mmCIF file with all atom_site columns, C-alpha atoms in Angstrom:
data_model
loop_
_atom_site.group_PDB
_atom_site.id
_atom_site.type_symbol
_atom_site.label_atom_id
_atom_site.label_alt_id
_atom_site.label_comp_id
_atom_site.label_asym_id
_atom_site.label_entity_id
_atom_site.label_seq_id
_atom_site.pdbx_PDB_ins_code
_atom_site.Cartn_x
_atom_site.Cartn_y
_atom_site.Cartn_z
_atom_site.occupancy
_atom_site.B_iso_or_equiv
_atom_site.pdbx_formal_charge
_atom_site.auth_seq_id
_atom_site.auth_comp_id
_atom_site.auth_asym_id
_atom_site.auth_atom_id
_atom_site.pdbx_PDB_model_num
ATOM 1   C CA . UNK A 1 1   ? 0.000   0.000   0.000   1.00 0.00 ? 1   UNK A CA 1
ATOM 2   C CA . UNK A 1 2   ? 1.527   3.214   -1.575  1.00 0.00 ? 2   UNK A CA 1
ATOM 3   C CA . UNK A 1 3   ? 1.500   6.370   1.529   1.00 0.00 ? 3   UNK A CA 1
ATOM 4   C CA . UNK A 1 4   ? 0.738   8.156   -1.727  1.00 0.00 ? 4   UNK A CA 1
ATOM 5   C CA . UNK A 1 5   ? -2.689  6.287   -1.818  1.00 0.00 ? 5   UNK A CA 1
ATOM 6   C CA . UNK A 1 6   ? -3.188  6.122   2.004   1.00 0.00 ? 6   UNK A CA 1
ATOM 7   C CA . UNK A 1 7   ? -3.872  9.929   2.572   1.00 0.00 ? 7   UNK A CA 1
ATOM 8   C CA . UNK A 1 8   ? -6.530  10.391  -0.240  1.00 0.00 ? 8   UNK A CA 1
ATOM 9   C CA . UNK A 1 9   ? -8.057  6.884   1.825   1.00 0.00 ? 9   UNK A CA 1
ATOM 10  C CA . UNK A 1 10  ? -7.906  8.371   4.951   1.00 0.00 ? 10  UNK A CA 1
ATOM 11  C CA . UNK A 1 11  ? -9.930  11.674  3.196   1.00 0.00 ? 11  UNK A CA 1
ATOM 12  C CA . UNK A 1 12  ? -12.389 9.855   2.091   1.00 0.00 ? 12  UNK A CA 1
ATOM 13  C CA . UNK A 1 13  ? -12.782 8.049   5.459   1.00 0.00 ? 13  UNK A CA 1
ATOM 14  C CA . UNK A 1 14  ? -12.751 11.319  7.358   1.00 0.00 ? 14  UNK A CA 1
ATOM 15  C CA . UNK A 1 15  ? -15.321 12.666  4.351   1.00 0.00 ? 15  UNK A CA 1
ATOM 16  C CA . UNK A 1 16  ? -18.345 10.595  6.053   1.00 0.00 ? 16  UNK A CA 1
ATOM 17  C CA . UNK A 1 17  ? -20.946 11.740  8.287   1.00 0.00 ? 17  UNK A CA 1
ATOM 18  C CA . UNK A 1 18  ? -18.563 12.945  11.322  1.00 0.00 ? 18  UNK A CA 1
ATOM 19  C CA . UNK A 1 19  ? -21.050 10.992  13.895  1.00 0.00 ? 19  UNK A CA 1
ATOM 20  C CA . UNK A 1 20  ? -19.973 7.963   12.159  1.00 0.00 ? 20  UNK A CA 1
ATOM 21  C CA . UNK A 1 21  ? -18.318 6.328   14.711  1.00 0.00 ? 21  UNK A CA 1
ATOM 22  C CA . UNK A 1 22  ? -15.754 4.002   13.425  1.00 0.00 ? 22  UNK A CA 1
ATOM 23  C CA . UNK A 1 23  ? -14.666 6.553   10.510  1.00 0.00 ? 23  UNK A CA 1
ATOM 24  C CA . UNK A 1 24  ? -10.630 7.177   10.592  1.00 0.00 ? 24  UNK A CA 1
ATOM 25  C CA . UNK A 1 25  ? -9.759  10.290  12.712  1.00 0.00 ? 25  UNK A CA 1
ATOM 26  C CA . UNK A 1 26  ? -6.404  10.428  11.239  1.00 0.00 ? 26  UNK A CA 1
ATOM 27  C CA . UNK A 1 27  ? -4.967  12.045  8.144   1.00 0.00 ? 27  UNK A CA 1
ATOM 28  C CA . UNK A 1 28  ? -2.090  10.646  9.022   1.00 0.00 ? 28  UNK A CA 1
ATOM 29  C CA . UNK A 1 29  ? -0.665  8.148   5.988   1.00 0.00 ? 29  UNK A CA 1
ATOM 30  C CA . UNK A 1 30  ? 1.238   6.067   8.613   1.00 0.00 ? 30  UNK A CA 1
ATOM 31  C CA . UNK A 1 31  ? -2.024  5.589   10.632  1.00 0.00 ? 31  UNK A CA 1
ATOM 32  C CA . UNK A 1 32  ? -3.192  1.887   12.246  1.00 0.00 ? 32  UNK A CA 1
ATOM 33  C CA . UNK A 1 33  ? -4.987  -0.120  13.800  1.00 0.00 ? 33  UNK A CA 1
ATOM 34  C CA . UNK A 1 34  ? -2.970  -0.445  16.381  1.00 0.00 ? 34  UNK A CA 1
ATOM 35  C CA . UNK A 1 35  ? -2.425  3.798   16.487  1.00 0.00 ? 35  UNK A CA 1
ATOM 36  C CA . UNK A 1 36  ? -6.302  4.166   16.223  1.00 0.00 ? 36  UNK A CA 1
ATOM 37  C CA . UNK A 1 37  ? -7.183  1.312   18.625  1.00 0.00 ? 37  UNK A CA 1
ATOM 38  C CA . UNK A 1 38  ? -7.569  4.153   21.536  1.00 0.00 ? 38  UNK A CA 1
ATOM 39  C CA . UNK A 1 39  ? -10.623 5.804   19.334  1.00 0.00 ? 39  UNK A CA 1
ATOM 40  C CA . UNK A 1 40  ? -12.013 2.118   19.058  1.00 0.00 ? 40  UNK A CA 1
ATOM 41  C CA . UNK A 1 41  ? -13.045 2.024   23.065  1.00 0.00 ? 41  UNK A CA 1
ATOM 42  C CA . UNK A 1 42  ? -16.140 3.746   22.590  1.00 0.00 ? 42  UNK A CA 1
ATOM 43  C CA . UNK A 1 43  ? -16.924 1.531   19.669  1.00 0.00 ? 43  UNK A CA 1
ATOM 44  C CA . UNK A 1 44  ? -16.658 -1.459  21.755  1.00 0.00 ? 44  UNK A CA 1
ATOM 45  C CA . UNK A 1 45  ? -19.438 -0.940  24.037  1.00 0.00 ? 45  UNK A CA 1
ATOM 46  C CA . UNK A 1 46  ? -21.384 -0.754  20.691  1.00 0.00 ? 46  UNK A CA 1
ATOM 47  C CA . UNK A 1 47  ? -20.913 -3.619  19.131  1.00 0.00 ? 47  UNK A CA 1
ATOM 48  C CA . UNK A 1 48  ? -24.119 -5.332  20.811  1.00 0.00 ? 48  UNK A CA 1
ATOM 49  C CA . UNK A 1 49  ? -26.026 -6.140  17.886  1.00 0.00 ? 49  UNK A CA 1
ATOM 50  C CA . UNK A 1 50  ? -24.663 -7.819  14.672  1.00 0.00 ? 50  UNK A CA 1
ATOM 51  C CA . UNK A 1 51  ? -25.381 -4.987  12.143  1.00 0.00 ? 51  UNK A CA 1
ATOM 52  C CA . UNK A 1 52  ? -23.003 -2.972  14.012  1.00 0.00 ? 52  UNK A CA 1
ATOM 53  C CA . UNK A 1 53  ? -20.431 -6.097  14.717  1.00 0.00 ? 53  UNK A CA 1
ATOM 54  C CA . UNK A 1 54  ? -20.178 -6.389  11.383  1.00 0.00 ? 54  UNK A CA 1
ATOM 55  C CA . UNK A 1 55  ? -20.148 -2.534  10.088  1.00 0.00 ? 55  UNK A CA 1
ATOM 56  C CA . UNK A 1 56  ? -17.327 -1.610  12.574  1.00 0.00 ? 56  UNK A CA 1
ATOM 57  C CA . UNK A 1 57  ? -15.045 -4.924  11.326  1.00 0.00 ? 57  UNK A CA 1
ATOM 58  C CA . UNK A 1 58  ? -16.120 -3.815  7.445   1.00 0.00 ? 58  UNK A CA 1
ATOM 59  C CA . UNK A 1 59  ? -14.240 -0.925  7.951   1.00 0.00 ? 59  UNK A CA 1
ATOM 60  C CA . UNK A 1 60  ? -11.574 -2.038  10.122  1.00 0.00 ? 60  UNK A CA 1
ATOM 61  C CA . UNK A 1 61  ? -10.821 -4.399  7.169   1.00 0.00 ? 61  UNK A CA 1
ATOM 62  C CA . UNK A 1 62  ? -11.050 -1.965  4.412   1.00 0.00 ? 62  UNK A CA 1
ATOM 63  C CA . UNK A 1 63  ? -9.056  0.703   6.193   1.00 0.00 ? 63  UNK A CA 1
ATOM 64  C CA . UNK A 1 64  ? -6.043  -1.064  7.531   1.00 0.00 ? 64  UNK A CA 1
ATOM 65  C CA . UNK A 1 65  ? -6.057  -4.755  5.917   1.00 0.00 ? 65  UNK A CA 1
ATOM 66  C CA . UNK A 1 66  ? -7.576  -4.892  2.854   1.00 0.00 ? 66  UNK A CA 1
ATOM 67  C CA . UNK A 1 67  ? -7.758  -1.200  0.752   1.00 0.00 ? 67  UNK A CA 1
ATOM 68  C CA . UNK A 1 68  ? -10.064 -0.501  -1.969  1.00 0.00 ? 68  UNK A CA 1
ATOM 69  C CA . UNK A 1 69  ? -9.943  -1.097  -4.703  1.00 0.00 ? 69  UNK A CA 1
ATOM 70  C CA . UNK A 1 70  ? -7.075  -3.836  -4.615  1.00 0.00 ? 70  UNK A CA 1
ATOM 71  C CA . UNK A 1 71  ? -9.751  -5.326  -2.627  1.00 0.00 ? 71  UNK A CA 1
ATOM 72  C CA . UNK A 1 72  ? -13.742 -5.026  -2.133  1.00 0.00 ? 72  UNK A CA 1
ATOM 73  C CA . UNK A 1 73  ? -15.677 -6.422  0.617   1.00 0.00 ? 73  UNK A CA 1
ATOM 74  C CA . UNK A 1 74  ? -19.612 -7.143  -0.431  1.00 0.00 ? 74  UNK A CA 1
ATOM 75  C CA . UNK A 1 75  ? -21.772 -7.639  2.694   1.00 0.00 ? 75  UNK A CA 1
ATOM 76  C CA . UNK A 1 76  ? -24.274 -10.600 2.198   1.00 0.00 ? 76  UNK A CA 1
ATOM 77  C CA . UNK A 1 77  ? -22.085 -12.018 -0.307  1.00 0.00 ? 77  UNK A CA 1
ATOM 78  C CA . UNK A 1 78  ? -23.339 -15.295 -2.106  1.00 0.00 ? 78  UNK A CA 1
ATOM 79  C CA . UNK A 1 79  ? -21.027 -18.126 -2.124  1.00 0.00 ? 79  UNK A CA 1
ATOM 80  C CA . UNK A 1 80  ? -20.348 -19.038 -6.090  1.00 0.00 ? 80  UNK A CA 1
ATOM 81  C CA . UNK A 1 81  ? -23.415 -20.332 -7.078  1.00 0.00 ? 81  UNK A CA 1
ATOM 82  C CA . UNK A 1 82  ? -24.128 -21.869 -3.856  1.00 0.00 ? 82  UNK A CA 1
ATOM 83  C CA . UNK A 1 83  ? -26.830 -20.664 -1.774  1.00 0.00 ? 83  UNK A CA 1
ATOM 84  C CA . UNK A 1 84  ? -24.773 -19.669 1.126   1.00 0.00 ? 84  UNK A CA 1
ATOM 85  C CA . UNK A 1 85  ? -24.122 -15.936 2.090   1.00 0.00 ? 85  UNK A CA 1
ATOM 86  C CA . UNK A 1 86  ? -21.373 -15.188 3.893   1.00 0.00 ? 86  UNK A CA 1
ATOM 87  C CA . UNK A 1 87  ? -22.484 -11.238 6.168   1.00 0.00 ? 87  UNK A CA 1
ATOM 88  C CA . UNK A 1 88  ? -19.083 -10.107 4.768   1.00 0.00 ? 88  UNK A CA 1
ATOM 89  C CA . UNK A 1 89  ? -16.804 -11.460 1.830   1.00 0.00 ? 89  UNK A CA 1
ATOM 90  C CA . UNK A 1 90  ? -13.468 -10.030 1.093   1.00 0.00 ? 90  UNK A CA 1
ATOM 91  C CA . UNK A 1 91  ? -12.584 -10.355 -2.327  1.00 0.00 ? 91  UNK A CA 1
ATOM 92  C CA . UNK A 1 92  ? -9.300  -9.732  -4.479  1.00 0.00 ? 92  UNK A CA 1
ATOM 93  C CA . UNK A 1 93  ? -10.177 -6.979  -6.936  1.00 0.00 ? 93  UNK A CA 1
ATOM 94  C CA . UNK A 1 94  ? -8.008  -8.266  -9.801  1.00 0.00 ? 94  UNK A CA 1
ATOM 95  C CA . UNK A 1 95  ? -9.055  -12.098 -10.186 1.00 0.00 ? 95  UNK A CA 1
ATOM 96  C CA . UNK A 1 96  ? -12.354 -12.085 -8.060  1.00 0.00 ? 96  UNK A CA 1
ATOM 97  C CA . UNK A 1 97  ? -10.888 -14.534 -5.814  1.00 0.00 ? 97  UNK A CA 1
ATOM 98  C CA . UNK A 1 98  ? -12.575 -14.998 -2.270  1.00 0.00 ? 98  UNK A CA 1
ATOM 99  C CA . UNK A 1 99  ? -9.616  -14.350 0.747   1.00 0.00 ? 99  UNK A CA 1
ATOM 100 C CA . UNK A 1 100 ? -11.535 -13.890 3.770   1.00 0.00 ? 100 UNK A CA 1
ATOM 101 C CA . UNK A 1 101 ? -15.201 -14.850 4.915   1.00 0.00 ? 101 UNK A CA 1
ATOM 102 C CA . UNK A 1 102 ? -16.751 -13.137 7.884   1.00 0.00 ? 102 UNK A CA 1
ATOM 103 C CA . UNK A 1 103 ? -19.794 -14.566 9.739   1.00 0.00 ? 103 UNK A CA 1
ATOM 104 C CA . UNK A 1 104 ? -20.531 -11.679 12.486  1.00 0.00 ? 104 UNK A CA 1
ATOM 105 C CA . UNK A 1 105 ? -23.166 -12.395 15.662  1.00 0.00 ? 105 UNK A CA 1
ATOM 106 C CA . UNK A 1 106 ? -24.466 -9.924  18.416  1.00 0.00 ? 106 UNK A CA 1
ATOM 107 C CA . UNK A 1 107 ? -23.366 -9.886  21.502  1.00 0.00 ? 107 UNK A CA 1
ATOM 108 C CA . UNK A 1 108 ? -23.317 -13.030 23.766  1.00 0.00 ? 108 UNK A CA 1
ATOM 109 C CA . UNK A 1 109 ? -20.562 -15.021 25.067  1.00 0.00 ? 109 UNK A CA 1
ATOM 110 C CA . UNK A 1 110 ? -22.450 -18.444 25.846  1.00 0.00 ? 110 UNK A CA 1
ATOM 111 C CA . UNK A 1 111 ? -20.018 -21.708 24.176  1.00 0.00 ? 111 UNK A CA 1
ATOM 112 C CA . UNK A 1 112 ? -23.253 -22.289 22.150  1.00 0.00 ? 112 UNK A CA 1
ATOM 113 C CA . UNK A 1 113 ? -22.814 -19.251 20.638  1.00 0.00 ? 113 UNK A CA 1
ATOM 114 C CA . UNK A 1 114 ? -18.864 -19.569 19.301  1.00 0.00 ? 114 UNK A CA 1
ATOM 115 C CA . UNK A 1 115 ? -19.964 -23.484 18.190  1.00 0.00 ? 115 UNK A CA 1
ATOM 116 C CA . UNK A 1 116 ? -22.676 -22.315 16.284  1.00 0.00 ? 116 UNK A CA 1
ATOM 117 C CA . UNK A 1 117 ? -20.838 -18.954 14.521  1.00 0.00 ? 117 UNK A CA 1
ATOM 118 C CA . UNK A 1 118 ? -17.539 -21.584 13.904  1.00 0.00 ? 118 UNK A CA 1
ATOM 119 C CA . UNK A 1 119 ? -19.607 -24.449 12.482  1.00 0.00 ? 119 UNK A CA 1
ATOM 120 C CA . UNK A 1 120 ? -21.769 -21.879 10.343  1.00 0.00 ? 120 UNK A CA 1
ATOM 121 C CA . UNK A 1 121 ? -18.359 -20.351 9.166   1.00 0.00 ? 121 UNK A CA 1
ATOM 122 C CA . UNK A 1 122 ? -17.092 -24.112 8.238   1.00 0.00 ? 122 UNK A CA 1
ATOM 123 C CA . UNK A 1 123 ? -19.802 -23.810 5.598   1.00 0.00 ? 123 UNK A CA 1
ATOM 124 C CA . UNK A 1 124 ? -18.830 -21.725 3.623   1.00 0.00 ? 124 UNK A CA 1
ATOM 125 C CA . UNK A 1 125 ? -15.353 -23.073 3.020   1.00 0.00 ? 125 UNK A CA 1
ATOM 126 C CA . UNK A 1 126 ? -16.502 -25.865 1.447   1.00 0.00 ? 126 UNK A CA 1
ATOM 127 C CA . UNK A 1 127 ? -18.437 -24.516 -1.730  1.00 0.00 ? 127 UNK A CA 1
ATOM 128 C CA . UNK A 1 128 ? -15.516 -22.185 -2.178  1.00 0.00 ? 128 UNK A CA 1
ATOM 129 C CA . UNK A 1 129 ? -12.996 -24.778 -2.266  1.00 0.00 ? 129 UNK A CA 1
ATOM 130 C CA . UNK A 1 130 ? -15.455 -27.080 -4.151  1.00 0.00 ? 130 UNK A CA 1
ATOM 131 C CA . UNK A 1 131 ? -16.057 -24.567 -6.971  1.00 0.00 ? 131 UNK A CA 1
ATOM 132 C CA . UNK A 1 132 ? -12.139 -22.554 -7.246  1.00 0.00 ? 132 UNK A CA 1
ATOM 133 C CA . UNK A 1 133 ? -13.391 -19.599 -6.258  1.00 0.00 ? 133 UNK A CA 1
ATOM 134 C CA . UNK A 1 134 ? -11.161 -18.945 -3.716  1.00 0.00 ? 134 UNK A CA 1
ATOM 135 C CA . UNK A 1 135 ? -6.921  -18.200 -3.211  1.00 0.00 ? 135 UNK A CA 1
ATOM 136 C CA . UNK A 1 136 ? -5.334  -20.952 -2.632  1.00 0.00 ? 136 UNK A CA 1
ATOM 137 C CA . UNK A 1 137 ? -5.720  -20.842 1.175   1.00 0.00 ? 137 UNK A CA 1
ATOM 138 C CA . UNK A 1 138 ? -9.264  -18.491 2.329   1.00 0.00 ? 138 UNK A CA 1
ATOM 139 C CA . UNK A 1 139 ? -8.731  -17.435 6.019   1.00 0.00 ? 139 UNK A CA 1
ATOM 140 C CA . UNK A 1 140 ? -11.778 -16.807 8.455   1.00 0.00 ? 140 UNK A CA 1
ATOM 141 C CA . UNK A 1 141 ? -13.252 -14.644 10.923  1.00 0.00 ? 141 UNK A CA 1
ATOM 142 C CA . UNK A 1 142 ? -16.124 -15.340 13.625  1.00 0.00 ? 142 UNK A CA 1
ATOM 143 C CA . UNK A 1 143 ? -17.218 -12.138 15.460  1.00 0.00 ? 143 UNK A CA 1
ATOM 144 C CA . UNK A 1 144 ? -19.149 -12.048 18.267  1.00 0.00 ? 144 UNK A CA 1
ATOM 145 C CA . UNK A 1 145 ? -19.713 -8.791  19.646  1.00 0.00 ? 145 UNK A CA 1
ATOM 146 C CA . UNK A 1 146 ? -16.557 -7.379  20.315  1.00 0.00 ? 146 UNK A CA 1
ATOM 147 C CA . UNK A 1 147 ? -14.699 -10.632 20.325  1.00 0.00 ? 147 UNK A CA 1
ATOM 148 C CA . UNK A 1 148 ? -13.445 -12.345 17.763  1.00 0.00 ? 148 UNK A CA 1
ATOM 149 C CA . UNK A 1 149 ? -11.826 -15.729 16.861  1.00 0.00 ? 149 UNK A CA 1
ATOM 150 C CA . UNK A 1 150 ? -9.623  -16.417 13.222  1.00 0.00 ? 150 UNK A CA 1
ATOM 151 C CA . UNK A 1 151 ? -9.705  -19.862 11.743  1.00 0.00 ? 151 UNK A CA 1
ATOM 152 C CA . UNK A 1 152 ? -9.022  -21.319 8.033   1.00 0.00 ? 152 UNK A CA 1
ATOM 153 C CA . UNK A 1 153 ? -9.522  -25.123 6.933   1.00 0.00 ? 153 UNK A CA 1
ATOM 154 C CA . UNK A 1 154 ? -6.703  -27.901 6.924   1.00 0.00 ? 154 UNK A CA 1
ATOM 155 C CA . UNK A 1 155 ? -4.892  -28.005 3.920   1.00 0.00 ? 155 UNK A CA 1
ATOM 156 C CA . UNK A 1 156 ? -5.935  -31.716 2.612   1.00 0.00 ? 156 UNK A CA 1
ATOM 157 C CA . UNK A 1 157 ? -8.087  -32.481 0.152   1.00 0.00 ? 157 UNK A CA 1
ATOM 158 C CA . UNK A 1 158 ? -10.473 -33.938 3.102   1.00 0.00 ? 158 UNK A CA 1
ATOM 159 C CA . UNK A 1 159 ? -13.753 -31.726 3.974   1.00 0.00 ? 159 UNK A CA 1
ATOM 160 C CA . UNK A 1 160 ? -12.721 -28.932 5.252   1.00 0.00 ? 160 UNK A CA 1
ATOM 161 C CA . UNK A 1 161 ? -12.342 -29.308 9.338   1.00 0.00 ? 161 UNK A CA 1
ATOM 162 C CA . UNK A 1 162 ? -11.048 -25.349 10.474  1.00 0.00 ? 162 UNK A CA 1
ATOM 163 C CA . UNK A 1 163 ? -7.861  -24.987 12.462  1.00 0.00 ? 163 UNK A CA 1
ATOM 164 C CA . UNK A 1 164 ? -7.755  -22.032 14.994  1.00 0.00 ? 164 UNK A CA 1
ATOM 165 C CA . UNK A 1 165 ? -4.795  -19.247 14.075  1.00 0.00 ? 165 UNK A CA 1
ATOM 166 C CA . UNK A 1 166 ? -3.225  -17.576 16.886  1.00 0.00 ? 166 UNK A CA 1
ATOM 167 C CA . UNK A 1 167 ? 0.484   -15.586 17.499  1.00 0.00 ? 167 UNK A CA 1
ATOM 168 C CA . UNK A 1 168 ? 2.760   -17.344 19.090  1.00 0.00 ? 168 UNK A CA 1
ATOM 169 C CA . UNK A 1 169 ? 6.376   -16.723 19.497  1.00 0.00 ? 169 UNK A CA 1
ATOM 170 C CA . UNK A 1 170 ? 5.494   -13.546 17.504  1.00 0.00 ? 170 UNK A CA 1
ATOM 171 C CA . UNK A 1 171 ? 4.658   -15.682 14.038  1.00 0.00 ? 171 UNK A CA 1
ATOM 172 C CA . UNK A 1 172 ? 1.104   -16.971 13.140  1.00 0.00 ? 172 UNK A CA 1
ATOM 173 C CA . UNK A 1 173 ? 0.142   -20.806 13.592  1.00 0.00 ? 173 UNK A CA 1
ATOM 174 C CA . UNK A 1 174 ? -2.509  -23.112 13.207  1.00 0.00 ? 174 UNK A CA 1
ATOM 175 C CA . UNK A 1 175 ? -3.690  -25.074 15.737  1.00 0.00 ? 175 UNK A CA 1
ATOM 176 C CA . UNK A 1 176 ? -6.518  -27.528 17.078  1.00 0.00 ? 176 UNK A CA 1
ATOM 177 C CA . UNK A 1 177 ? -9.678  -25.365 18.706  1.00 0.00 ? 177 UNK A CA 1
ATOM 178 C CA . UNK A 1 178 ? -10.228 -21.864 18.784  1.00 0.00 ? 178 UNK A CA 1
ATOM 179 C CA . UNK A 1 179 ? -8.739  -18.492 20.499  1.00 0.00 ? 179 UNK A CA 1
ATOM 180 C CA . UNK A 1 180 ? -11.113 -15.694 21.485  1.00 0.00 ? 180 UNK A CA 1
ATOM 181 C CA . UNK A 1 181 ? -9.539  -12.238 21.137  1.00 0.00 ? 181 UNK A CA 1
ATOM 182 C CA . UNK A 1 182 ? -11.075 -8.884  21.894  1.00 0.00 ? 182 UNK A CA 1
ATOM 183 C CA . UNK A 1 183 ? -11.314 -6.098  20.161  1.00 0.00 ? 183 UNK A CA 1
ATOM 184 C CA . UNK A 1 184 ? -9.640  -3.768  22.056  1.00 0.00 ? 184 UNK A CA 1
ATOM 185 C CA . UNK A 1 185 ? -7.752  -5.917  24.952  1.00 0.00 ? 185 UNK A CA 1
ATOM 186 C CA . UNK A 1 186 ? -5.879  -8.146  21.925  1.00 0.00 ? 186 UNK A CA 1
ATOM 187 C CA . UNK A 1 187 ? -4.641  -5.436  19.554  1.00 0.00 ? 187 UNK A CA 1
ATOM 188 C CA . UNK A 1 188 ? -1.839  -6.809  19.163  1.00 0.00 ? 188 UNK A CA 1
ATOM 189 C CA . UNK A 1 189 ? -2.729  -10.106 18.350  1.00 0.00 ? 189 UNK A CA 1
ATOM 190 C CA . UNK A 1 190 ? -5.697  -9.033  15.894  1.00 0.00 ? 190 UNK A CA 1
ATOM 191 C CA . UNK A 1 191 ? -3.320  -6.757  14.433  1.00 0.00 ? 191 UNK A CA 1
ATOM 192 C CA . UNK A 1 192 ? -0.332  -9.617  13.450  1.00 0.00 ? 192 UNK A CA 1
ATOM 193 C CA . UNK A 1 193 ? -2.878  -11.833 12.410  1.00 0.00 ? 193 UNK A CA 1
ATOM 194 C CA . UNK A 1 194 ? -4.626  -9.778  10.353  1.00 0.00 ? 194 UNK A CA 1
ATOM 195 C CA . UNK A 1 195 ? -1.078  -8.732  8.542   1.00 0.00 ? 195 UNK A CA 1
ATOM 196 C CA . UNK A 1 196 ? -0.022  -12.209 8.155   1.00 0.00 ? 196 UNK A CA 1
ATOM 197 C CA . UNK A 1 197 ? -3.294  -12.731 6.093   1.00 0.00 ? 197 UNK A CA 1
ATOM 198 C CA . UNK A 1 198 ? -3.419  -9.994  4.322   1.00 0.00 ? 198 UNK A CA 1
ATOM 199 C CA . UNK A 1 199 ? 0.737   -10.642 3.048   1.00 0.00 ? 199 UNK A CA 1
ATOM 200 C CA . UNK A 1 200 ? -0.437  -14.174 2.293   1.00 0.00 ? 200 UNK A CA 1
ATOM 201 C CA . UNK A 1 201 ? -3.116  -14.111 0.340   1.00 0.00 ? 201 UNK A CA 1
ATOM 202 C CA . UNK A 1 202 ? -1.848  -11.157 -1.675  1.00 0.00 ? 202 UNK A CA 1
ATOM 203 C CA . UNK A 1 203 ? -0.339  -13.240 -4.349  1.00 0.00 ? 203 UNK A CA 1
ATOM 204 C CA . UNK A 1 204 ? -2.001  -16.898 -3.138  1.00 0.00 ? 204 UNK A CA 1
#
């Protein structure tokens, strides 16, 4: 991402209705997540209901992760020509290629909740890997309310059974189960994660 690009972004954040509440503060090129993550604490308490989980990750995504218009991100996305629809897909402007899937919930923090979100997520992987619509491997987020977990299928040919990703030892790794990670609390986490997907799947 050019700094040449990332002011004019940043504008054109800024440019919305000020009231918005998770619209970019900072003209500044080298801004972040984690160098905005401060402004985010209001946001938090907001992220109750699952329009709002998934409008304030939307432009989390598009802001820091994945810029338009090397990438766009269609909200109630259908699957290929399945009838699944993912409540965000991020897509690679230049092929079409799916790279991420978000499934977003309100807020609740019952087990139930995480197995259900998880298992609905592991549903989607499968057309997209069934019909090549995806790079070659599609990462995954789960949000519920301000929490959120990562996850992305096993690499076999097998149906796909999703692996947790967390930081450890300061590099990304899968691993058996998943990791809750808040919002505001796990930054740093949220933040290495997301740039190890978004370097991967750049030219996946």
């Amino acid at each position: 991402m050019s700094q040449q690009r990332a002011p004019h972004r940043a504008q054109r954040m800024r440019s919305k209705d000020n009231n918005t509440p998770y619209s970019r503060q900072s003209l500044n090129p080298d801004a972040s997540y984690l160098g905005d993550v401060a402004a985010f604490r209001p946001i938090a308490d907001l992220m109750t209901e699952e329009s709002t989980v998934n409008s304030v990750w939307c432009n989390i995504l598009s802001t820091y992760y994945f810029p338009f218009p090397e990438y766009i991100i269609k909200p109630e996305a259908r699957l290929g020509g399945s009838g699944h629809r993912a409540d965000l897909l991020v897509t690679r402007s230049r092929d079409s290629k799916v790279v991420m899937i978000i499934e977003g919930k309100k807020a609740g923090g019952a087990r139930a909740t995480w197995d259900k979100t998880v298992k609905q997520s592991n549903t989607y992987f499968n057309p997209v890997k069934k019909q090549g619509v995806g790079v070659t491997r599609v990462f995954g987020m789960a949000a519920v309310g301000r929490k959120v977990v990562f996850v992305a299928p096993n690499g076999d040919d097998a149906e796909s059974i999703l692996w947790g990703i967390k930081v450890q030892r300061g590099k990304a790794m899968s691993f058996r189960g998943i990791k809750t990670l808040d919002i505001l609390e796990d930054s740093g986490e949220i933040h290495a994660l997301l740039t190890h997907i978004s370097e991967t799947v750049k030219d996946a």
